[in-house]
Coordinates of C-alpha atoms in Angstrom, one line a residue:
X146 CA -44.8 -39.7 45.0
X147 CA -46.0 -36.5 43.4
X148 CA -46.9 -33.5 45.6
X149 CA -50.4 -32.2 45.9
X150 CA -49.0 -28.8 44.8
X151 CA -46.9 -30.2 41.9
X152 CA -49.3 -29.0 39.3
X153 CA -48.8 -25.4 40.4
X154 CA -45.0 -25.8 40.1
X155 CA -45.5 -27.4 36.7
X156 CA -47.6 -24.5 35.5
X157 CA -45.2 -22.0 36.9
X158 CA -42.3 -23.5 35.0
X159 CA -44.4 -23.3 31.8
X160 CA -45.2 -19.7 32.4
X161 CA -41.6 -18.8 33.1
X162 CA -40.4 -20.6 30.0
X163 CA -42.9 -18.9 27.8
X164 CA -42.0 -15.6 29.4
X165 CA -38.4 -16.2 28.4
X166 CA -39.4 -17.0 24.9
X167 CA -41.6 -13.9 24.6
X168 CA -38.8 -11.7 26.1
X169 CA -36.2 -13.2 23.7
X170 CA -38.5 -12.5 20.7
X171 CA -39.0 -8.9 21.9
X172 CA -35.2 -8.6 22.3
X173 CA -34.8 -9.8 18.7
X174 CA -37.3 -7.2 17.5
X175 CA -35.7 -4.4 19.5
X176 CA -32.3 -5.2 17.8
X177 CA -33.6 -5.8 14.3
X178 CA -31.5 -2.9 13.1
X179 CA -28.5 -3.3 15.4
X180 CA -25.3 -3.8 13.5
X181 CA -23.9 -7.3 13.9
X182 CA -26.8 -8.6 15.9
X183 CA -27.7 -12.3 15.6
X184 CA -31.3 -13.4 16.3
X185 CA -31.6 -15.6 19.5
X186 CA -33.8 -18.6 20.3
X187 CA -34.8 -20.1 23.6
X188 CA -33.9 -23.8 23.8
X189 CA -36.8 -25.4 25.6
X190 CA -36.7 -28.9 27.1
X191 CA -38.9 -31.1 29.2
X192 CA -38.2 -31.0 33.0
X193 CA -36.9 -34.2 34.7
X194 CA -39.7 -36.6 35.3
X195 CA -40.9 -37.4 38.9
X196 CA -39.8 -41.0 38.9
X197 CA -36.5 -42.1 37.4
X198 CA -36.1 -45.7 36.3
X199 CA -34.4 -47.2 39.3
X200 CA -35.1 -50.2 41.7
X201 CA -36.3 -48.2 44.7
X202 CA -39.2 -46.3 43.2
X203 CA -42.9 -46.7 44.2
X204 CA -44.9 -49.4 42.5
X205 CA -47.1 -47.2 40.4
X206 CA -47.0 -45.5 37.0
X207 CA -43.6 -43.8 36.7
X208 CA -41.9 -41.1 34.6
X209 CA -44.6 -38.6 35.5
X210 CA -43.8 -35.4 33.6
X211 CA -43.1 -32.2 35.5
X212 CA -43.5 -29.7 32.6
X213 CA -40.8 -27.8 30.8
X214 CA -37.9 -25.4 31.4
X215 CA -35.6 -23.0 29.5
X216 CA -32.4 -24.9 28.9
X217 CA -30.4 -22.1 27.2
X218 CA -30.8 -19.0 25.0
X219 CA -28.7 -19.5 21.8
X220 CA -27.9 -17.2 19.0
X221 CA -28.5 -18.4 15.5
X222 CA -25.1 -18.3 13.7
X223 CA -23.2 -20.3 11.1
X224 CA -19.6 -20.2 12.3
X225 CA -18.2 -21.8 9.1
X226 CA -19.9 -19.1 7.0
X227 CA -18.5 -16.4 9.4
X228 CA -15.0 -17.8 8.9
X229 CA -15.4 -17.8 5.2
X230 CA -16.5 -14.1 5.2
X231 CA -13.7 -13.2 7.5
X232 CA -11.1 -14.9 5.3
X233 CA -12.4 -13.3 2.0
X234 CA -13.6 -9.9 3.1
X235 CA -10.2 -8.3 3.0
X236 CA -10.0 -8.8 -0.8
X237 CA -13.1 -6.7 -1.4
X238 CA -11.9 -3.8 0.8
X239 CA -8.4 -4.1 -0.8
X240 CA -9.7 -3.5 -4.3
X241 CA -12.2 -1.0 -3.1
X242 CA -9.4 1.1 -1.6
X243 CA -7.2 0.8 -4.7
X244 CA -10.2 1.7 -7.0
X245 CA -10.9 4.9 -4.9
X246 CA -7.4 6.1 -5.0
X247 CA -6.7 5.3 -8.6
X248 CA -9.6 7.5 -9.5
X249 CA -7.7 10.3 -7.9
X250 CA -4.4 9.3 -9.6
X251 CA -6.2 9.2 -13.0
X252 CA -7.4 12.7 -12.4
X253 CA -3.8 13.9 -12.1
X254 CA -2.9 12.4 -15.5
X255 CA -6.1 13.7 -17.1
X256 CA -4.5 17.2 -17.5
X257 CA -5.9 19.8 -19.8
X258 CA -3.9 19.6 -23.0
X259 CA -2.8 23.3 -22.9
X260 CA -1.1 22.9 -19.4
X261 CA 0.0 19.3 -19.4
X262 CA 3.7 18.3 -19.2
X263 CA 3.6 16.8 -22.6
X264 CA 2.2 19.9 -24.3
X265 CA 4.7 22.1 -22.5
X266 CA 7.5 19.8 -23.5
X267 CA 6.4 19.9 -27.1
X268 CA 6.4 23.7 -27.0
X269 CA 9.9 23.6 -25.4
X270 CA 11.3 21.4 -28.2
X271 CA 9.6 23.7 -30.8
X272 CA 11.3 26.7 -29.1
X273 CA 14.7 25.1 -29.6
X274 CA 13.8 24.3 -33.2
X275 CA 12.8 27.9 -33.8
X276 CA 16.1 29.1 -32.1
X277 CA 18.1 26.8 -34.4
X278 CA 16.6 28.6 -37.4
X279 CA 17.0 32.1 -35.9
X280 CA 20.0 31.8 -33.5
X281 CA 20.6 35.5 -33.6
X282 CA 17.1 36.3 -32.3
X283 CA 16.7 37.5 -28.7
X284 CA 13.0 36.8 -28.9
X285 CA 13.7 33.1 -29.8
X286 CA 16.0 32.9 -26.8
X287 CA 13.4 34.4 -24.6
X288 CA 10.8 32.0 -25.9
X289 CA 13.1 29.0 -25.0
X290 CA 13.6 30.4 -21.4
X291 CA 9.9 31.1 -20.9
X292 CA 8.8 27.7 -22.2
X293 CA 11.4 26.1 -20.1
X294 CA 9.9 27.8 -17.0
X295 CA 6.4 26.6 -18.0
X296 CA 7.7 23.1 -18.4
X297 CA 9.5 23.1 -15.1
X298 CA 6.3 24.5 -13.4
X299 CA 4.1 21.8 -14.9
X300 CA 6.6 19.1 -13.8
X301 CA 6.5 20.5 -10.2
X302 CA 2.7 20.8 -10.3
X303 CA 2.4 17.1 -11.2
X304 CA 4.9 16.1 -8.5
X305 CA 3.0 18.1 -5.9
X306 CA -0.3 16.5 -7.0
X307 CA 1.2 13.0 -6.7
X308 CA 2.8 13.8 -3.3
X309 CA -0.5 15.2 -2.2
X310 CA -2.2 11.9 -2.9
X311 CA 0.8 10.1 -1.2
X312 CA 0.4 12.4 1.9
X313 CA -3.3 11.7 2.0
X314 CA -2.7 7.9 1.9
X315 CA 0.0 8.3 4.6
X316 CA -2.5 10.0 6.8
X317 CA -5.0 7.2 6.2
X318 CA -2.4 4.7 7.1
X319 CA -1.7 6.4 10.4
X320 CA -5.4 6.5 11.3
X321 CA -6.0 2.9 10.1
X322 CA -3.2 1.5 12.2
X323 CA -4.7 3.2 15.3
X324 CA -8.0 1.6 14.3
X325 CA -6.5 -1.8 14.0
X326 CA -4.8 -1.5 17.5
X327 CA -8.1 -0.4 19.0
X328 CA -10.1 -3.3 17.4
X329 CA -7.5 -5.9 18.7
X330 CA -7.6 -4.4 22.2
X331 CA -11.4 -4.6 22.2
X332 CA -11.5 -8.1 20.9
X333 CA -9.0 -9.2 23.6
X334 CA -11.1 -7.5 26.3
X335 CA -14.3 -9.2 25.0
X336 CA -12.5 -12.5 25.0
X337 CA -11.8 -12.2 28.7
X338 CA -15.4 -11.2 29.4
X339 CA -16.8 -14.1 27.4
X340 CA -14.6 -16.6 29.2
X341 CA -15.7 -15.3 32.6
X342 CA -19.4 -15.4 31.5
X343 CA -19.1 -19.0 30.2
X344 CA -17.4 -19.9 33.5
X345 CA -20.6 -19.0 35.2
X346 CA -22.5 -21.2 32.9
X347 CA -24.1 -18.4 30.9
X348 CA -24.4 -18.0 27.1
X349 CA -22.9 -14.5 26.4
X350 CA -24.7 -14.0 23.1
X351 CA -24.5 -10.3 23.0
X352 CA -20.8 -10.3 23.8
X353 CA -20.2 -12.9 21.1
X354 CA -22.1 -10.7 18.6
X355 CA -20.0 -7.7 19.6
X356 CA -16.8 -9.7 19.2
X357 CA -17.9 -11.1 15.8
X358 CA -18.7 -7.6 14.6
X359 CA -15.2 -6.4 15.6
X360 CA -13.6 -9.3 13.9
X361 CA -15.8 -8.5 10.8
X362 CA -14.6 -4.9 10.8
X363 CA -11.0 -5.9 11.4
X364 CA -11.1 -8.4 8.5
X365 CA -11.9 -5.5 6.2
X366 CA -8.8 -3.7 7.3
X367 CA -6.2 -6.5 7.3
X368 CA -6.1 -10.1 6.0
X369 CA -6.9 -12.0 9.2
X370 CA -8.2 -15.5 10.0
X371 CA -9.9 -16.6 13.3
X372 CA -9.6 -19.8 15.3
X373 CA -12.5 -20.8 17.5
X374 CA -11.3 -24.4 18.3
X375 CA -10.5 -23.5 21.9
X376 CA -13.6 -21.9 23.5
X377 CA -11.5 -20.4 26.2
X378 CA -8.9 -18.9 23.9
X379 CA -10.3 -17.3 20.8
X380 CA -7.5 -16.4 18.4
X381 CA -7.0 -14.1 15.5
X382 CA -4.1 -14.6 13.1
X383 CA -2.5 -12.3 10.6
X384 CA -0.6 -14.1 7.8
X385 CA 0.7 -16.8 10.2
X386 CA 1.3 -14.4 13.1
X387 CA -0.8 -14.3 16.2
X388 CA -2.6 -11.0 16.5
X389 CA -5.0 -11.8 19.4
X390 CA -4.7 -14.7 21.7
X391 CA -7.4 -14.9 24.3
X392 CA -7.2 -11.7 26.4
X393 CA -3.8 -10.7 24.9
X394 CA -3.6 -8.4 21.9
X395 CA -0.6 -7.5 19.9
X396 CA -0.4 -4.1 18.2
X397 CA 1.5 -2.2 15.5
X398 CA 3.4 1.0 15.4
X399 CA 5.0 3.2 12.8
X400 CA 8.8 3.6 12.5
X401 CA 10.6 6.3 10.6
X402 CA 12.5 5.3 7.4
X403 CA 15.4 7.3 6.0
X404 CA 14.9 8.6 2.4
X405 CA 11.2 7.7 2.1
X406 CA 9.6 11.2 1.9
X407 CA 9.1 11.3 5.6
X408 CA 6.8 8.2 5.5
X409 CA 7.0 5.5 8.2
X410 CA 7.0 1.8 7.9
X411 CA 4.7 -0.6 9.8
X412 CA 6.3 -2.8 12.5
X413 CA 5.1 -5.1 15.3
X414 CA 5.0 -3.1 18.5
X415 CA 6.4 -5.9 20.7
X416 CA 9.3 -7.0 18.5
X417 CA 10.0 -4.1 16.2
X418 CA 10.1 -6.5 13.2
X419 CA 8.6 -5.4 9.9
X420 CA 4.9 -6.2 9.7
X421 CA 3.7 -7.4 6.2
X422 CA 0.1 -6.6 5.4
X423 CA -1.0 -8.2 2.1
X424 CA -4.7 -7.5 2.1
X425 CA -7.5 -5.3 3.3
X426 CA -7.7 -1.5 3.5
X427 CA -4.4 -1.2 5.3
X428 CA -2.6 -3.5 2.8
X429 CA -4.0 -1.5 -0.1
X430 CA -3.0 1.8 1.5
X431 CA 0.6 0.7 2.2
X432 CA 0.9 -0.7 -1.4
X433 CA -0.5 2.4 -2.9
X434 CA 1.9 4.6 -1.0
X435 CA 5.1 2.5 -1.1
X436 CA 4.6 0.9 -4.6
X437 CA 2.1 2.8 -6.8
X438 CA 2.6 6.4 -5.8
X439 CA 6.3 5.8 -5.2
X440 CA 6.6 4.3 -8.7
X441 CA 4.8 7.2 -10.3
X442 CA 7.0 9.7 -8.5
X443 CA 10.1 7.8 -9.3
X444 CA 9.0 7.6 -13.0
X445 CA 8.5 11.4 -13.0
X446 CA 11.8 12.0 -11.3
X447 CA 13.6 9.7 -13.8
X448 CA 12.1 11.5 -16.7
X449 CA 13.1 14.9 -15.1
X450 CA 16.6 13.8 -14.3
X451 CA 17.3 12.3 -17.8
X452 CA 15.6 15.2 -19.5
X453 CA 17.5 18.0 -17.6
X454 CA 20.8 16.1 -17.7
X455 CA 20.7 15.6 -21.4
X456 CA 19.7 19.2 -22.1
X457 CA 22.4 20.4 -19.7
X458 CA 25.0 18.2 -21.3
X459 CA 24.6 19.9 -24.6
X460 CA 23.9 23.4 -23.3
X461 CA 27.0 23.6 -21.1
X462 CA 29.2 22.7 -24.1
X463 CA 27.5 25.3 -26.3
X464 CA 27.9 29.1 -26.5
X465 CA 25.4 31.9 -26.1
X466 CA 25.2 34.9 -28.3
X467 CA 27.4 36.7 -25.7
X468 CA 30.0 33.9 -25.9
X469 CA 29.1 32.7 -22.4
X470 CA 29.5 28.9 -22.0
X471 CA 29.6 26.3 -19.3
X472 CA 26.0 27.1 -18.0
X473 CA 23.4 24.4 -17.3
X474 CA 20.0 25.3 -18.7
X475 CA 18.2 23.6 -15.8
X476 CA 19.4 23.7 -12.2
X477 CA 18.9 21.1 -9.6
X478 CA 19.5 21.2 -5.9
X479 CA 22.2 18.8 -4.7
X480 CA 21.4 16.4 -1.9
X481 CA 24.3 17.6 0.1
X482 CA 26.6 20.7 -0.1
X483 CA 29.7 18.6 0.2
X484 CA 31.5 18.6 -3.1
X485 CA 32.4 14.9 -2.8
X486 CA 28.8 14.0 -1.9
X487 CA 29.7 13.0 1.7
X488 CA 26.6 12.5 3.9
X489 CA 25.9 11.5 7.5
X490 CA 23.2 9.0 6.8
X491 CA 22.8 7.6 10.4
X492 CA 22.8 11.0 12.0
X493 CA 25.7 10.4 14.4
X494 CA 27.7 13.4 13.4
X495 CA 30.2 11.5 11.2
X496 CA 30.1 11.5 7.4
X497 CA 29.7 7.9 6.4
X498 CA 28.2 7.7 2.9
X499 CA 28.8 9.2 -0.6
X500 CA 25.8 10.3 -2.6
X501 CA 27.0 10.5 -6.2
X502 CA 24.6 10.4 -9.2
X503 CA 26.8 10.2 -12.3
X504 CA 30.3 9.2 -13.4
X505 CA 31.7 10.4 -16.7
X506 CA 34.8 8.5 -18.0
X507 CA 37.9 10.3 -19.3
X508 CA 38.3 8.2 -22.5
X509 CA 36.6 9.0 -25.8
X510 CA 35.2 5.7 -27.1
X511 CA 34.0 4.3 -30.5
X512 CA 30.7 2.5 -29.9
X513 CA 31.4 0.0 -32.7
X514 CA 34.9 -0.8 -31.5
X515 CA 35.6 -4.3 -30.1
X516 CA 37.0 -3.9 -26.5
X517 CA 39.4 -6.8 -26.6
X518 CA 39.0 -7.2 -22.8
X519 CA 37.4 -9.8 -20.6
X520 CA 36.0 -9.4 -17.1
X521 CA 33.0 -9.0 -14.9
X522 CA 31.5 -5.8 -13.7
X523 CA 29.6 -5.7 -10.3
X524 CA 26.9 -3.1 -10.0
X525 CA 24.4 -2.3 -7.3
X526 CA 21.0 -3.9 -7.9
X527 CA 17.5 -4.1 -6.2
X528 CA 18.3 -6.8 -3.7
X529 CA 22.1 -6.7 -3.7
X530 CA 24.7 -6.5 -6.4
X531 CA 24.4 -7.8 -10.0
X532 CA 27.2 -9.0 -12.3
X533 CA 27.6 -8.0 -15.9
X534 CA 30.2 -9.9 -17.9
X535 CA 32.1 -8.7 -21.0
X536 CA 34.2 -10.4 -23.6
X537 CA 37.0 -9.5 -26.0
X538 CA 34.7 -9.7 -29.1
X539 CA 32.1 -7.4 -27.5
X540 CA 31.7 -3.8 -28.9
X541 CA 31.4 -0.8 -26.6
X542 CA 27.8 -0.6 -27.6
X543 CA 27.2 -4.2 -26.7
X544 CA 28.6 -3.8 -23.3
X545 CA 26.5 -0.7 -22.7
X546 CA 23.4 -2.5 -23.8
X547 CA 24.3 -5.4 -21.5
X548 CA 24.6 -3.1 -18.5
X549 CA 21.2 -1.5 -19.3
X550 CA 19.5 -4.8 -19.9
X551 CA 20.7 -6.2 -16.5
X552 CA 18.7 -5.8 -13.4
X553 CA 21.1 -3.4 -11.9
X554 CA 20.3 0.1 -10.7
X555 CA 23.3 1.6 -12.6
X556 CA 22.7 2.5 -16.2
X557 CA 25.2 3.5 -18.9
X558 CA 25.3 5.5 -22.2
X559 CA 27.8 7.5 -24.2
X560 CA 27.5 11.3 -23.9
X561 CA 27.9 13.7 -26.8
X562 CA 31.7 13.5 -26.4
X563 CA 31.5 9.7 -26.6
X564 CA 32.7 9.3 -23.0
X565 CA 31.1 6.5 -21.0
X566 CA 28.5 7.8 -18.4
X567 CA 27.3 5.7 -15.5
X568 CA 24.1 6.9 -13.8
X569 CA 22.3 5.8 -10.6
X570 CA 18.6 5.1 -11.1
X571 CA 15.7 5.1 -8.7
X572 CA 15.9 2.3 -6.1
X573 CA 13.4 -0.5 -5.8
X574 CA 13.9 -0.9 -2.1
X575 CA 12.5 1.8 0.1
X576 CA 15.6 1.8 2.3
X577 CA 17.9 2.6 -0.6
X578 CA 18.3 6.2 -1.9
X579 CA 17.2 7.2 -5.4
X580 CA 19.8 8.4 -8.0
X581 CA 22.7 7.2 -6.0
X582 CA 25.4 4.9 -7.4
X583 CA 25.9 2.4 -4.6
X584 CA 28.5 0.1 -6.0
X585 CA 30.7 -0.2 -9.1
X586 CA 33.5 -2.8 -9.4
X587 CA 35.3 -4.4 -12.3
X588 CA 37.4 -7.6 -12.2
X589 CA 39.0 -6.6 -15.5
X590 CA 40.0 -3.3 -17.2
X591 CA 36.9 -2.0 -19.0
X592 CA 35.9 0.5 -16.3
X593 CA 39.6 1.3 -15.5
X594 CA 42.1 2.0 -18.2
X595 CA 39.6 1.5 -21.1
X596 CA 36.9 4.0 -20.1
X597 CA 38.8 5.9 -17.4
X598 CA 36.3 5.6 -14.5
X599 CA 37.9 3.5 -11.8
X600 CA 41.5 3.6 -10.7
X601 CA 42.0 -0.1 -10.1
X602 CA 40.4 -3.4 -10.8
X603 CA 39.0 -5.9 -8.3
X604 CA 37.4 -5.4 -4.9
X605 CA 40.2 -3.2 -3.7
X606 CA 39.5 -0.7 -6.4
X607 CA 35.7 -0.8 -6.2
X608 CA 33.6 2.3 -5.7
X609 CA 31.2 1.8 -2.7
X610 CA 28.9 4.5 -1.4
X611 CA 28.9 3.2 2.2
X612 CA 31.9 5.3 3.0
X613 CA 32.9 9.0 2.9
X614 CA 35.1 10.2 0.0
X615 CA 34.3 7.1 -2.0
X616 CA 35.1 9.2 -5.1
X617 CA 38.8 8.6 -4.4
X618 CA 38.3 5.3 -6.2
X619 CA 37.7 7.2 -9.5
X620 CA 40.5 7.7 -12.0
X621 CA 39.9 11.4 -12.6
X622 CA 36.4 10.7 -13.9
X623 CA 34.0 13.6 -13.6
X624 CA 31.2 13.0 -11.1
X625 CA 28.0 14.8 -10.1
X626 CA 26.5 14.9 -6.6
X627 CA 23.1 13.3 -6.3
X628 CA 20.1 15.6 -6.6
X629 CA 17.9 16.4 -3.6
X630 CA 15.1 13.9 -3.0
X631 CA 12.4 14.2 -5.7
X632 CA 14.2 16.4 -8.3
X633 CA 10.9 16.8 -10.1
X634 CA 9.9 19.1 -7.2
X635 CA 12.9 21.4 -7.5
X636 CA 13.7 21.7 -11.3
X637 CA 14.0 25.2 -12.5
X638 CA 15.6 27.2 -15.3
X639 CA 19.0 28.6 -14.5
X640 CA 18.7 32.1 -13.0
X641 CA 21.6 33.3 -15.1
X642 CA 19.7 32.6 -18.2
X643 CA 16.6 34.3 -16.9
X644 CA 18.7 37.4 -16.1
X645 CA 20.3 37.4 -19.6
X646 CA 18.6 35.3 -22.3
X647 CA 21.5 36.0 -24.6
X648 CA 23.4 33.4 -22.5
X649 CA 21.2 30.7 -23.9
X650 CA 23.6 28.4 -25.8
X651 CA 22.7 27.8 -29.5
X652 CA 26.1 27.5 -31.1
X653 CA 29.4 25.6 -31.0
X654 CA 32.9 26.9 -31.7
X655 CA 34.0 26.3 -35.3
X656 CA 37.3 24.8 -36.3
X657 CA 39.0 28.1 -35.9
X658 CA 37.7 28.5 -32.3
X659 CA 35.2 31.2 -33.2
X660 CA 31.5 31.3 -32.5
X661 CA 29.3 32.4 -35.4
X662 CA 26.2 34.4 -34.8
X663 CA 24.2 32.3 -37.2
X664 CA 25.3 28.9 -35.8
X665 CA 22.4 27.0 -34.3
X666 CA 24.0 23.5 -34.0
X667 CA 23.6 23.2 -30.2
X668 CA 19.9 24.2 -30.5
X669 CA 19.4 21.6 -33.2
X670 CA 21.0 18.9 -30.9
X671 CA 18.7 19.9 -28.0
X672 CA 15.6 19.8 -30.2
X673 CA 16.7 16.4 -31.5
X674 CA 16.5 15.0 -28.0
X675 CA 12.7 14.9 -28.5
X676 CA 12.8 11.8 -30.7
X677 CA 16.0 10.2 -29.4
X678 CA 15.9 7.1 -27.3
X679 CA 17.1 8.7 -24.1
X680 CA 15.2 7.1 -21.2
X681 CA 18.2 5.2 -19.9
X682 CA 17.6 1.5 -19.2
X683 CA 14.4 1.3 -21.3
X684 CA 15.5 2.8 -24.6
X685 CA 12.4 5.0 -24.8
X686 CA 11.8 8.4 -26.2
X687 CA 10.0 11.1 -24.1
X688 CA 6.9 10.5 -26.1
X689 CA 7.0 6.8 -25.2
X690 CA 7.3 7.8 -21.6
X691 CA 4.2 9.9 -21.6
X692 CA 2.2 7.3 -23.5
X693 CA 3.3 4.5 -21.1
X694 CA 2.6 6.6 -18.0
X695 CA -1.0 7.3 -19.0
X696 CA -1.6 3.8 -20.2
X697 CA -0.2 2.2 -17.1
X698 CA -2.3 4.3 -14.7
X699 CA -5.5 3.7 -16.8
X700 CA -5.0 -0.1 -16.9
X701 CA -4.3 -0.3 -13.2
X702 CA -7.4 1.8 -12.4
X703 CA -9.5 -0.4 -14.7
X704 CA -8.1 -3.5 -13.0
X705 CA -8.9 -2.1 -9.5
X706 CA -12.5 -1.3 -10.5
X707 CA -13.2 -4.6 -12.2
X708 CA -11.7 -6.6 -9.3
X709 CA -13.7 -4.5 -6.8
X710 CA -17.0 -5.2 -8.6
X711 CA -16.2 -8.9 -8.8
X712 CA -15.3 -9.3 -5.1
X713 CA -18.3 -7.2 -4.1
X714 CA -20.7 -9.5 -5.9
X715 CA -19.2 -12.6 -4.2
X716 CA -19.3 -10.9 -0.7
X717 CA -22.8 -9.6 -1.3
X718 CA -24.0 -13.2 -1.8
X719 CA -22.2 -14.4 1.3
X720 CA -23.6 -11.5 3.4
X721 CA -27.1 -12.2 2.1
X722 CA -26.7 -15.8 3.1
X723 CA -25.6 -14.8 6.6
X724 CA -28.5 -12.4 7.0
X725 CA -30.9 -15.1 6.0
X726 CA -29.6 -17.3 8.8
X727 CA -28.8 -14.8 11.5
X728 CA -30.9 -11.8 10.6
X729 CA -34.1 -10.8 12.4
X730 CA -37.3 -11.3 10.5
X731 CA -40.0 -9.1 12.2
X732 CA -42.9 -11.1 10.9
X733 CA -41.4 -14.3 12.1
X734 CA -40.7 -12.9 15.6
X735 CA -44.3 -11.5 15.8
X736 CA -45.6 -15.0 14.9
X737 CA -43.5 -16.5 17.6
X738 CA -44.8 -14.0 20.1
X739 CA -48.3 -15.0 19.3
X740 CA -47.4 -18.7 19.6
X741 CA -45.7 -18.2 22.9
X742 CA -48.6 -16.0 24.1
X743 CA -51.0 -18.8 23.6
X744 CA -48.7 -21.1 25.4
X745 CA -48.5 -18.6 28.3
X746 CA -52.3 -18.3 28.5
X747 CA -52.8 -22.0 28.4
X748 CA -50.2 -22.5 31.3
X749 CA -52.0 -19.8 33.3
X750 CA -55.3 -21.5 32.7
X751 CA -53.7 -24.8 33.9
X752 CA -52.6 -23.1 37.1
X753 CA -56.1 -21.7 37.6
X754 CA -57.6 -25.2 37.1
X755 CA -55.1 -26.7 39.6
X756 CA -55.9 -24.0 42.1
X757 CA -59.6 -24.9 41.8
X758 CA -58.8 -28.5 42.5
X759 CA -56.8 -27.6 45.5
X760 CA -59.7 -25.4 46.7
X761 CA -62.1 -28.4 46.4
X762 CA -59.8 -30.6 48.5
X763 CA -59.0 -28.0 51.1
X764 CA -62.2 -26.1 51.5
X765 CA -65.0 -28.2 50.2
X766 CA -64.5 -31.8 51.5
X767 CA -66.4 -30.9 54.6
X768 CA -63.9 -32.7 56.8

């Protein structure tokens, strides 16, 4: 049977429910500009009726209503849309980051014509051409030295600019890794709070918003996915690896890598295994530093090494006006002082590697001669060793081309004396050093007796850099110690030439062993390098190198900008859709407040009426 005072209780419930609705609408309005906030709605339901349908109730009208109550306060959110945004957002930030940094890289290549490497190299070749015409001129020799200095300075300036961008990216990587670790810790902490709140029967809407906002921010930095199937253990995955599991967060740290310009690699903090980030801001930064910038620096270093090596090869065999010979025009700093290139790579105090850049065989070869030999050469490659076969009908030139066309990181050519030269190139893998020949082996006799590089055939006679004094495997071949890391940053004109420009070599000895003052043959050979295919492994001229470099950077910059615009357009649509669902509309909230206000007033009027009825019963019946 209903209580006499049941009407007041019914009215009270209505007043409290409408109060909750008005308060929630006010909460929405207050957070209309709060980042990551989702609008909330009070879920109202009718209160349990007075009589339930059972067999022991009073014989009178049943199911008498007892008003309404606030069942829950829910946030308005589309979780499927959230997951889609999380899974796609990293692509937008990835291309945005690449576009930003390629704008900086393009500025490095957009050098003023009068100070660019290309213009200074053109002037350098012109200087040698002028010297070949006037080999007796001191002024022409001074011009060659001065233009060589200008060229070396422009190369170093470009290297410093590229390394400046690389260092900037490296700093961003360090800051971004800290940010990722901070976000994962916060998400894990919120997971624990949310589970406790739900255990008390509450709806932690604001905590869920904060967690979703952190996941949203994290998805811009790395390519994550989220898993909400278990309400008690929200999970975040990174490329198949668990990043956050409930209240447990994994993190990253940076580990030093040898021969990588002092840059660190990203590893999982708990296991030490390499962490692979393929998307987001962090993925773009790592790729920019370890692939794009590294590739540009390696390309500049390759050009510098080939350029200086070819000029030096001619210059040291030529004679100056003062009969001085044997001087290199450009000097490079060796990686190590040890004459055999021995180096303590692991830092344990014992020499354990040999850093050698170039081998020069002892036999003069005819490029068109058939070798009459058969075997397989094994050379160091990007992911291990590569094999290059040769056959009796192959010419020397064919074998050299086959070496250069292989995927190996050892290239070959004939020097001016027609001796076979093997050179180490830049390494694809970060852990491998640049300009270091890591392995040379021949099952036959092409690299042994025929060219005079190795002493013996087979694995026993192989040259392998992973040992000290590896040059003992050579058969009297000349070798050069590898240059210091990034030779483009250290190239300079030989100080001996700057002290006495008459030592600049422009001539060769004639058949009688004399040097003529009017001989400019060496200068002609150096000037001819300009249009000779000398970029070992790619058969390119220096002009081709400059054209390819600028084109490559321009195309990558254009690609990054176009992809960024495309992904931004897609993500803008998705975010607009999410805002239309979860965003706060001030007008809508004000309308709800007015609606709930009328409900509140009506409930209060109902209580007043019920109070009047009770007053009649209690005070006016005259009993």
